Amino acid sequence: MELICWTAEHFADLSRWELAQTICENLPWKAPNGQLRIHACLPLLEQLATAGIMCLPAKRAHGPYRRAGLHAQALPAVDVATALAEVRPVTVEVVPAD
């Protein structure tokens, strides 16, 4: 408990996620697969803050979720003026439409 409260006090500029990650790294609090138990730590931190045992940083506002846009651009057309024999072998492959 002392380590959790000390970490929260000395690293007050961290987000809640970063605070939970730091606490899990320092304890170490890991799942059997080696991953940090951040999702288990966050509710614990909330409970400790609600009980008045420690202070949590304010929740940070997030903007609306936006998917990353793909910006595909067509390549410029290139005219090839040569005999087919000069560019052999030529293959044609069917591209599946996804």
Short mmCIF file of C-alpha atoms in Angstrom, two decimals:
data_model
loop_
_atom_site.label_atom_id
_atom_site.label_comp_id
_atom_site.label_asym_id
_atom_site.label_seq_id
_atom_site.Cartn_x
_atom_site.Cartn_y
_atom_site.Cartn_z
CA MET A 1 0.00 0.00 0.00
CA GLU A 2 2.84 2.37 0.82
CA LEU A 3 4.41 1.86 -2.60
CA ILE A 4 1.09 2.52 -4.36
CA CYS A 5 0.41 5.70 -2.39
CA TRP A 6 4.01 6.91 -2.75
CA THR A 7 3.94 6.32 -6.51
CA ALA A 8 0.63 8.16 -6.91
CA GLU A 9 1.92 11.09 -4.84
CA HIS A 10 5.30 11.43 -6.56
CA PHE A 11 4.06 10.86 -10.09
CA ALA A 12 0.89 12.94 -10.01
CA ASP A 13 1.44 14.13 -13.60
CA LEU A 14 0.96 10.63 -15.00
CA SER A 15 -2.35 9.60 -16.48
CA ARG A 16 -4.30 6.94 -14.59
CA TRP A 17 -3.23 4.36 -17.17
CA GLU A 18 0.43 5.33 -16.84
CA LEU A 19 0.14 5.30 -13.05
CA ALA A 20 -1.36 1.80 -13.09
CA GLN A 21 1.37 0.65 -15.48
CA THR A 22 4.10 2.09 -13.24
CA ILE A 23 2.62 0.46 -10.13
CA CYS A 24 2.32 -2.91 -11.88
CA GLU A 25 5.93 -2.67 -13.04
CA ASN A 26 7.19 -1.79 -9.55
CA LEU A 27 5.28 -4.44 -7.59
CA PRO A 28 5.68 -6.54 -10.05
CA TRP A 29 2.04 -7.40 -10.72
CA LYS A 30 1.87 -9.62 -13.77
CA ALA A 31 -0.43 -12.23 -15.24
CA PRO A 32 0.88 -15.77 -15.84
CA ASN A 33 1.58 -14.78 -19.46
CA GLY A 34 3.92 -12.00 -18.27
CA GLN A 35 1.63 -9.09 -19.15
CA LEU A 36 1.15 -6.33 -16.58
CA ARG A 37 -2.22 -6.43 -14.79
CA ILE A 38 -3.14 -2.85 -15.62
CA HIS A 39 -6.84 -3.66 -16.10
CA ALA A 40 -6.96 -5.13 -12.58
CA CYS A 41 -4.94 -2.26 -11.09
CA LEU A 42 -7.18 0.55 -12.39
CA PRO A 43 -10.31 -0.49 -10.41
CA LEU A 44 -8.15 -0.98 -7.31
CA LEU A 45 -6.83 2.57 -7.65
CA GLU A 46 -10.41 3.84 -8.03
CA GLN A 47 -11.44 2.01 -4.84
CA LEU A 48 -8.49 3.40 -2.90
CA ALA A 49 -9.28 6.92 -4.08
CA THR A 50 -12.97 6.53 -3.20
CA ALA A 51 -11.99 5.32 0.29
CA GLY A 52 -9.80 8.42 0.71
CA ILE A 53 -6.59 6.42 1.01
CA MET A 54 -4.94 8.11 -1.95
CA CYS A 55 -5.56 10.76 -4.58
CA LEU A 56 -5.82 9.91 -8.25
CA PRO A 57 -5.12 12.29 -11.10
CA ALA A 58 -8.24 13.62 -12.78
CA LYS A 59 -9.50 11.66 -15.74
CA ARG A 60 -8.27 13.12 -18.98
CA ALA A 61 -10.78 14.03 -21.63
CA HIS A 62 -10.49 12.11 -24.86
CA GLY A 63 -11.79 13.24 -28.19
CA PRO A 64 -14.18 11.08 -30.18
CA TYR A 65 -12.73 7.86 -31.53
CA ARG A 66 -11.71 8.13 -35.14
CA ARG A 67 -10.39 5.34 -37.27
CA ALA A 68 -7.14 5.99 -39.03
CA GLY A 69 -7.90 6.99 -42.58
CA LEU A 70 -6.23 5.33 -45.50
CA HIS A 71 -5.17 7.67 -48.21
CA ALA A 72 -4.76 5.61 -51.35
CA GLN A 73 -3.71 7.37 -54.47
CA ALA A 74 -3.64 5.92 -57.94
CA LEU A 75 -0.25 5.71 -59.54
CA PRO A 76 0.18 7.69 -62.71
CA ALA A 77 -0.30 5.70 -65.90
CA VAL A 78 2.87 4.84 -67.76
CA ASP A 79 2.82 3.98 -71.44
CA VAL A 80 5.14 1.12 -72.33
CA ALA A 81 6.03 1.09 -75.99
CA THR A 82 7.97 -2.09 -76.56
CA ALA A 83 7.53 -5.54 -78.00
CA LEU A 84 6.04 -8.18 -75.67
CA ALA A 85 9.02 -10.42 -76.33
CA GLU A 86 11.28 -7.86 -74.65
CA VAL A 87 9.42 -7.98 -71.33
CA ARG A 88 8.75 -11.72 -71.08
CA PRO A 89 7.84 -13.61 -69.01
CA VAL A 90 4.53 -11.90 -68.39
CA THR A 91 2.05 -13.32 -65.87
CA VAL A 92 -1.49 -12.38 -64.98
CA GLU A 93 -2.81 -12.99 -61.48
CA VAL A 94 -6.39 -12.64 -60.27
CA VAL A 95 -6.65 -10.24 -57.34
CA PRO A 96 -9.45 -11.13 -54.93
CA ALA A 97 -11.89 -8.34 -54.11
CA ASP A 98 -12.10 -7.98 -50.30
#
